[in-house]
Amino acid sequence: MIDYNKVADNDLVMLLNNSDKDAYAEIYQRFKGILFIHAYRLLREKEEAKDVVQEIFARLWTKREQLNLTVSLSSYLYAAVRNKIFDLIARKKVETEYISSLQTFISQGDMITDQLVREKELRAIIEGEIAALPPKMREVFELSRKGNLTHRQIAEKLGLSEKTVKKQVNNALKMLRLKLGVFTYLIYFL
């Protein structure tokens, strides 16, 4: 019968390689407290420090047969704890950045969506007001603004003078400004 608390660390590792549960239990008893203190100093959070130590020991058991240490057992365990904490910190940083990015998107997304809805409403109101213009004025205005035709091109197309076309466009703009001025205020400022 082996007295495990008198066995050297190197020998415990060899026993662990052969799936000796008592050797594993001795390693756990020897190092759990000091590894917890090490983890706690780095994390300043008891539960996270406990979790890190538990994960290190769980991995030690699952990798026991492949374990081939080139350093002392204590150095290996300290490095494992440190690396696990670095991974944890990096993951927290990524999570924090993701959450921040998501919050920014949500807050800006609401504004963008709200703005798009307002623009759509305003466009519908403008189209309604254009449709309410007198027929000839509407036709001239639509050729000017939607068809991007010059006053001369509209005059030639409709058989009107350029002066009449210019007057029709200006009158249409005046009427739309009067009617849409209140709507524009209501949509954008309420």
PDB file of C-alpha atoms in Angstrom:
ATOM      1  CA  MET A   1       0.000   0.000   0.000  1.00  0.00           C
ATOM      2  CA  ILE A   2       1.320   3.402  -1.063  1.00  0.00           C
ATOM      3  CA  ASP A   3       1.393   6.415   1.266  1.00  0.00           C
ATOM      4  CA  TYR A   4       0.539   9.006  -1.439  1.00  0.00           C
ATOM      5  CA  ASN A   5       1.259  12.096   0.649  1.00  0.00           C
ATOM      6  CA  LYS A   6       4.922  11.005   0.795  1.00  0.00           C
ATOM      7  CA  VAL A   7       5.234  10.339  -2.959  1.00  0.00           C
ATOM      8  CA  ALA A   8       7.158  12.954  -4.986  1.00  0.00           C
ATOM      9  CA  ASP A   9       5.279  15.006  -7.591  1.00  0.00           C
ATOM     10  CA  ASN A  10       7.107  13.318 -10.517  1.00  0.00           C
ATOM     11  CA  ASP A  11       6.129   9.883  -9.233  1.00  0.00           C
ATOM     12  CA  LEU A  12       2.519  11.009  -8.746  1.00  0.00           C
ATOM     13  CA  VAL A  13       2.454  12.073 -12.402  1.00  0.00           C
ATOM     14  CA  MET A  14       3.701   8.608 -13.468  1.00  0.00           C
ATOM     15  CA  LEU A  15       1.005   6.977 -11.330  1.00  0.00           C
ATOM     16  CA  LEU A  16      -1.570   9.383 -12.780  1.00  0.00           C
ATOM     17  CA  ASN A  17      -0.465   8.345 -16.302  1.00  0.00           C
ATOM     18  CA  ASN A  18      -1.596   4.844 -15.325  1.00  0.00           C
ATOM     19  CA  SER A  19      -5.028   6.114 -14.188  1.00  0.00           C
ATOM     20  CA  ASP A  20      -4.258   5.834 -10.476  1.00  0.00           C
ATOM     21  CA  LYS A  21      -7.216   7.636  -8.853  1.00  0.00           C
ATOM     22  CA  ASP A  22      -5.443   7.920  -5.497  1.00  0.00           C
ATOM     23  CA  ALA A  23      -2.490   9.669  -7.163  1.00  0.00           C
ATOM     24  CA  TYR A  24      -4.962  12.064  -8.773  1.00  0.00           C
ATOM     25  CA  ALA A  25      -6.653  12.682  -5.403  1.00  0.00           C
ATOM     26  CA  GLU A  26      -3.249  13.430  -3.819  1.00  0.00           C
ATOM     27  CA  ILE A  27      -2.346  15.897  -6.591  1.00  0.00           C
ATOM     28  CA  TYR A  28      -5.722  17.550  -6.090  1.00  0.00           C
ATOM     29  CA  GLN A  29      -5.200  17.822  -2.310  1.00  0.00           C
ATOM     30  CA  ARG A  30      -1.673  19.215  -2.708  1.00  0.00           C
ATOM     31  CA  PHE A  31      -2.445  21.885  -5.260  1.00  0.00           C
ATOM     32  CA  LYS A  32      -6.127  22.894  -5.074  1.00  0.00           C
ATOM     33  CA  GLY A  33      -5.614  25.536  -2.359  1.00  0.00           C
ATOM     34  CA  ILE A  34      -2.518  27.189  -3.795  1.00  0.00           C
ATOM     35  CA  LEU A  35      -3.987  27.145  -7.328  1.00  0.00           C
ATOM     36  CA  PHE A  36      -7.194  28.714  -6.025  1.00  0.00           C
ATOM     37  CA  ILE A  37      -5.162  31.526  -4.379  1.00  0.00           C
ATOM     38  CA  HIS A  38      -3.232  32.023  -7.621  1.00  0.00           C
ATOM     39  CA  ALA A  39      -6.452  32.157  -9.666  1.00  0.00           C
ATOM     40  CA  TYR A  40      -8.165  34.443  -7.153  1.00  0.00           C
ATOM     41  CA  ARG A  41      -5.246  36.923  -7.219  1.00  0.00           C
ATOM     42  CA  LEU A  42      -5.616  37.215 -10.965  1.00  0.00           C
ATOM     43  CA  LEU A  43      -9.413  37.232 -11.183  1.00  0.00           C
ATOM     44  CA  ARG A  44     -10.533  38.792  -7.878  1.00  0.00           C
ATOM     45  CA  GLU A  45     -13.675  36.660  -8.096  1.00  0.00           C
ATOM     46  CA  LYS A  46     -14.072  33.583  -5.870  1.00  0.00           C
ATOM     47  CA  GLU A  47     -16.533  31.616  -7.988  1.00  0.00           C
ATOM     48  CA  GLU A  48     -14.575  32.158 -11.187  1.00  0.00           C
ATOM     49  CA  ALA A  49     -11.341  31.156  -9.419  1.00  0.00           C
ATOM     50  CA  LYS A  50     -13.008  27.944  -8.156  1.00  0.00           C
ATOM     51  CA  ASP A  51     -14.308  27.194 -11.653  1.00  0.00           C
ATOM     52  CA  VAL A  52     -10.863  27.679 -13.190  1.00  0.00           C
ATOM     53  CA  VAL A  53      -9.238  25.320 -10.682  1.00  0.00           C
ATOM     54  CA  GLN A  54     -11.966  22.714 -11.200  1.00  0.00           C
ATOM     55  CA  GLU A  55     -11.529  22.896 -14.979  1.00  0.00           C
ATOM     56  CA  ILE A  56      -7.759  22.474 -14.664  1.00  0.00           C
ATOM     57  CA  PHE A  57      -8.166  19.360 -12.531  1.00  0.00           C
ATOM     58  CA  ALA A  58     -10.891  17.960 -14.788  1.00  0.00           C
ATOM     59  CA  ARG A  59      -8.608  18.417 -17.801  1.00  0.00           C
ATOM     60  CA  LEU A  60      -5.698  16.888 -15.881  1.00  0.00           C
ATOM     61  CA  TRP A  61      -7.744  13.724 -15.349  1.00  0.00           C
ATOM     62  CA  THR A  62      -9.046  13.511 -18.931  1.00  0.00           C
ATOM     63  CA  LYS A  63      -5.530  14.050 -20.373  1.00  0.00           C
ATOM     64  CA  ARG A  64      -3.797  11.871 -17.765  1.00  0.00           C
ATOM     65  CA  GLU A  65      -2.623   9.184 -20.211  1.00  0.00           C
ATOM     66  CA  GLN A  66      -1.113  11.732 -22.636  1.00  0.00           C
ATOM     67  CA  LEU A  67       0.454  13.850 -19.892  1.00  0.00           C
ATOM     68  CA  ASN A  68       4.198  14.126 -20.537  1.00  0.00           C
ATOM     69  CA  LEU A  69       5.618  16.932 -18.420  1.00  0.00           C
ATOM     70  CA  THR A  70       8.877  18.649 -19.304  1.00  0.00           C
ATOM     71  CA  VAL A  71       8.565  20.936 -16.266  1.00  0.00           C
ATOM     72  CA  SER A  72       7.624  20.303 -12.674  1.00  0.00           C
ATOM     73  CA  LEU A  73       4.019  19.452 -11.861  1.00  0.00           C
ATOM     74  CA  SER A  74       3.558  22.709  -9.961  1.00  0.00           C
ATOM     75  CA  SER A  75       4.915  24.756 -12.907  1.00  0.00           C
ATOM     76  CA  TYR A  76       2.600  22.898 -15.267  1.00  0.00           C
ATOM     77  CA  LEU A  77      -0.458  23.526 -13.058  1.00  0.00           C
ATOM     78  CA  TYR A  78       0.380  27.204 -12.481  1.00  0.00           C
ATOM     79  CA  ALA A  79       0.808  27.730 -16.225  1.00  0.00           C
ATOM     80  CA  ALA A  80      -2.458  25.901 -16.905  1.00  0.00           C
ATOM     81  CA  VAL A  81      -4.303  28.159 -14.467  1.00  0.00           C
ATOM     82  CA  ARG A  82      -2.702  31.289 -15.923  1.00  0.00           C
ATOM     83  CA  ASN A  83      -3.541  30.264 -19.495  1.00  0.00           C
ATOM     84  CA  LYS A  84      -7.109  29.391 -18.556  1.00  0.00           C
ATOM     85  CA  ILE A  85      -7.510  32.810 -16.935  1.00  0.00           C
ATOM     86  CA  PHE A  86      -6.103  34.545 -20.019  1.00  0.00           C
ATOM     87  CA  ASP A  87      -8.635  32.638 -22.145  1.00  0.00           C
ATOM     88  CA  LEU A  88     -11.404  33.622 -19.740  1.00  0.00           C
ATOM     89  CA  ILE A  89     -10.396  37.300 -19.819  1.00  0.00           C
ATOM     90  CA  ALA A  90     -10.162  37.274 -23.620  1.00  0.00           C
ATOM     91  CA  ARG A  91     -13.604  35.650 -23.859  1.00  0.00           C
ATOM     92  CA  LYS A  92     -15.053  38.229 -21.453  1.00  0.00           C
ATOM     93  CA  LYS A  93     -13.549  41.025 -23.533  1.00  0.00           C
ATOM     94  CA  VAL A  94     -15.079  39.592 -26.705  1.00  0.00           C
ATOM     95  CA  GLU A  95     -18.438  39.174 -24.952  1.00  0.00           C
ATOM     96  CA  THR A  96     -18.306  42.733 -23.628  1.00  0.00           C
ATOM     97  CA  GLU A  97     -17.440  44.125 -27.065  1.00  0.00           C
ATOM     98  CA  TYR A  98     -20.188  42.050 -28.656  1.00  0.00           C
ATOM     99  CA  ILE A  99     -22.769  43.215 -26.130  1.00  0.00           C
ATOM    100  CA  SER A 100     -21.661  46.826 -26.584  1.00  0.00           C
ATOM    101  CA  SER A 101     -21.853  46.465 -30.355  1.00  0.00           C
ATOM    102  CA  LEU A 102     -25.270  44.851 -30.093  1.00  0.00           C
ATOM    103  CA  GLN A 103     -26.552  47.624 -27.813  1.00  0.00           C
ATOM    104  CA  THR A 104     -25.250  50.261 -30.227  1.00  0.00           C
ATOM    105  CA  PHE A 105     -26.907  48.493 -33.138  1.00  0.00           C
ATOM    106  CA  ILE A 106     -30.194  48.183 -31.275  1.00  0.00           C
ATOM    107  CA  SER A 107     -30.248  51.835 -30.258  1.00  0.00           C
ATOM    108  CA  GLN A 108     -29.195  53.061 -33.696  1.00  0.00           C
ATOM    109  CA  GLY A 109     -31.356  50.481 -35.422  1.00  0.00           C
ATOM    110  CA  ASP A 110     -34.428  51.937 -33.743  1.00  0.00           C
ATOM    111  CA  MET A 111     -33.475  55.420 -34.915  1.00  0.00           C
ATOM    112  CA  ILE A 112     -32.777  54.215 -38.455  1.00  0.00           C
ATOM    113  CA  THR A 113     -36.051  52.297 -38.593  1.00  0.00           C
ATOM    114  CA  ASP A 114     -37.945  55.261 -37.171  1.00  0.00           C
ATOM    115  CA  GLN A 115     -36.330  57.575 -39.714  1.00  0.00           C
ATOM    116  CA  LEU A 116     -37.181  55.213 -42.584  1.00  0.00           C
ATOM    117  CA  VAL A 117     -40.804  55.061 -41.461  1.00  0.00           C
ATOM    118  CA  ARG A 118     -40.974  58.853 -41.294  1.00  0.00           C
ATOM    119  CA  GLU A 119     -39.418  59.182 -44.741  1.00  0.00           C
ATOM    120  CA  LYS A 120     -41.916  56.684 -46.170  1.00  0.00           C
ATOM    121  CA  GLU A 121     -44.811  58.578 -44.567  1.00  0.00           C
ATOM    122  CA  LEU A 122     -43.525  61.897 -45.883  1.00  0.00           C
ATOM    123  CA  ARG A 123     -43.033  60.437 -49.364  1.00  0.00           C
ATOM    124  CA  ALA A 124     -46.638  59.176 -49.324  1.00  0.00           C
ATOM    125  CA  ILE A 125     -47.908  62.593 -48.229  1.00  0.00           C
ATOM    126  CA  ILE A 126     -45.877  64.336 -50.944  1.00  0.00           C
ATOM    127  CA  GLU A 127     -47.185  61.922 -53.582  1.00  0.00           C
ATOM    128  CA  GLY A 128     -50.720  62.562 -52.362  1.00  0.00           C
ATOM    129  CA  GLU A 129     -50.267  66.312 -52.592  1.00  0.00           C
ATOM    130  CA  ILE A 130     -48.731  66.050 -56.062  1.00  0.00           C
ATOM    131  CA  ALA A 131     -51.714  63.935 -57.153  1.00  0.00           C
ATOM    132  CA  ALA A 132     -54.028  66.666 -55.810  1.00  0.00           C
ATOM    133  CA  LEU A 133     -52.489  69.349 -58.077  1.00  0.00           C
ATOM    134  CA  PRO A 134     -54.560  70.475 -61.055  1.00  0.00           C
ATOM    135  CA  PRO A 135     -54.038  67.960 -63.909  1.00  0.00           C
ATOM    136  CA  LYS A 136     -51.961  70.147 -66.270  1.00  0.00           C
ATOM    137  CA  MET A 137     -49.843  71.533 -63.389  1.00  0.00           C
ATOM    138  CA  ARG A 138     -49.293  67.986 -62.086  1.00  0.00           C
ATOM    139  CA  GLU A 139     -48.207  66.775 -65.530  1.00  0.00           C
ATOM    140  CA  VAL A 140     -45.719  69.635 -65.929  1.00  0.00           C
ATOM    141  CA  PHE A 141     -44.394  69.193 -62.391  1.00  0.00           C
ATOM    142  CA  GLU A 142     -43.940  65.426 -62.765  1.00  0.00           C
ATOM    143  CA  LEU A 143     -42.112  65.828 -66.086  1.00  0.00           C
ATOM    144  CA  SER A 144     -39.844  68.385 -64.421  1.00  0.00           C
ATOM    145  CA  ARG A 145     -39.130  66.611 -61.138  1.00  0.00           C
ATOM    146  CA  LYS A 146     -39.647  62.936 -61.892  1.00  0.00           C
ATOM    147  CA  GLY A 147     -38.815  62.943 -65.596  1.00  0.00           C
ATOM    148  CA  ASN A 148     -35.868  65.320 -65.101  1.00  0.00           C
ATOM    149  CA  LEU A 149     -36.808  67.243 -68.238  1.00  0.00           C
ATOM    150  CA  THR A 150     -35.820  70.859 -68.779  1.00  0.00           C
ATOM    151  CA  HIS A 151     -38.460  73.571 -69.149  1.00  0.00           C
ATOM    152  CA  ARG A 152     -37.713  73.693 -72.900  1.00  0.00           C
ATOM    153  CA  GLN A 153     -38.163  69.893 -73.272  1.00  0.00           C
ATOM    154  CA  ILE A 154     -41.470  70.002 -71.378  1.00  0.00           C
ATOM    155  CA  ALA A 155     -42.672  72.945 -73.465  1.00  0.00           C
ATOM    156  CA  GLU A 156     -41.862  71.094 -76.698  1.00  0.00           C
ATOM    157  CA  LYS A 157     -43.452  67.856 -75.471  1.00  0.00           C
ATOM    158  CA  LEU A 158     -46.695  69.492 -74.311  1.00  0.00           C
ATOM    159  CA  GLY A 159     -46.883  72.266 -76.896  1.00  0.00           C
ATOM    160  CA  LEU A 160     -46.592  75.025 -74.285  1.00  0.00           C
ATOM    161  CA  SER A 161     -44.324  78.046 -73.951  1.00  0.00           C
ATOM    162  CA  GLU A 162     -41.287  77.797 -71.684  1.00  0.00           C
ATOM    163  CA  LYS A 163     -42.673  80.682 -69.676  1.00  0.00           C
ATOM    164  CA  THR A 164     -45.912  78.743 -69.013  1.00  0.00           C
ATOM    165  CA  VAL A 165     -43.943  75.651 -68.002  1.00  0.00           C
ATOM    166  CA  LYS A 166     -41.770  77.703 -65.628  1.00  0.00           C
ATOM    167  CA  LYS A 167     -44.853  79.340 -64.095  1.00  0.00           C
ATOM    168  CA  GLN A 168     -46.620  75.948 -63.670  1.00  0.00           C
ATOM    169  CA  VAL A 169     -43.543  74.452 -61.922  1.00  0.00           C
ATOM    170  CA  ASN A 170     -43.177  77.491 -59.646  1.00  0.00           C
ATOM    171  CA  ASN A 171     -46.887  77.468 -58.763  1.00  0.00           C
ATOM    172  CA  ALA A 172     -46.746  73.737 -58.029  1.00  0.00           C
ATOM    173  CA  LEU A 173     -43.745  74.261 -55.728  1.00  0.00           C
ATOM    174  CA  LYS A 174     -45.496  77.096 -53.891  1.00  0.00           C
ATOM    175  CA  MET A 175     -48.625  74.999 -53.360  1.00  0.00           C
ATOM    176  CA  LEU A 176     -46.603  72.022 -52.144  1.00  0.00           C
ATOM    177  CA  ARG A 177     -44.543  74.161 -49.765  1.00  0.00           C
ATOM    178  CA  LEU A 178     -47.686  75.597 -48.230  1.00  0.00           C
ATOM    179  CA  LYS A 179     -49.373  72.215 -47.837  1.00  0.00           C
ATOM    180  CA  LEU A 180     -46.300  70.240 -46.848  1.00  0.00           C
ATOM    181  CA  GLY A 181     -44.743  72.740 -44.471  1.00  0.00           C
ATOM    182  CA  VAL A 182     -46.984  71.648 -41.588  1.00  0.00           C
ATOM    183  CA  PHE A 183     -46.685  67.938 -42.458  1.00  0.00           C
ATOM    184  CA  THR A 184     -42.905  68.101 -42.597  1.00  0.00           C
ATOM    185  CA  TYR A 185     -42.826  69.696 -39.160  1.00  0.00           C
ATOM    186  CA  LEU A 186     -45.227  67.144 -37.704  1.00  0.00           C
ATOM    187  CA  ILE A 187     -43.411  64.123 -39.115  1.00  0.00           C
ATOM    188  CA  TYR A 188     -39.866  65.161 -38.194  1.00  0.00           C
ATOM    189  CA  PHE A 189     -40.395  66.901 -34.894  1.00  0.00           C
ATOM    190  CA  LEU A 190     -43.099  64.915 -33.124  1.00  0.00           C
TER     191      LEU A 190
END
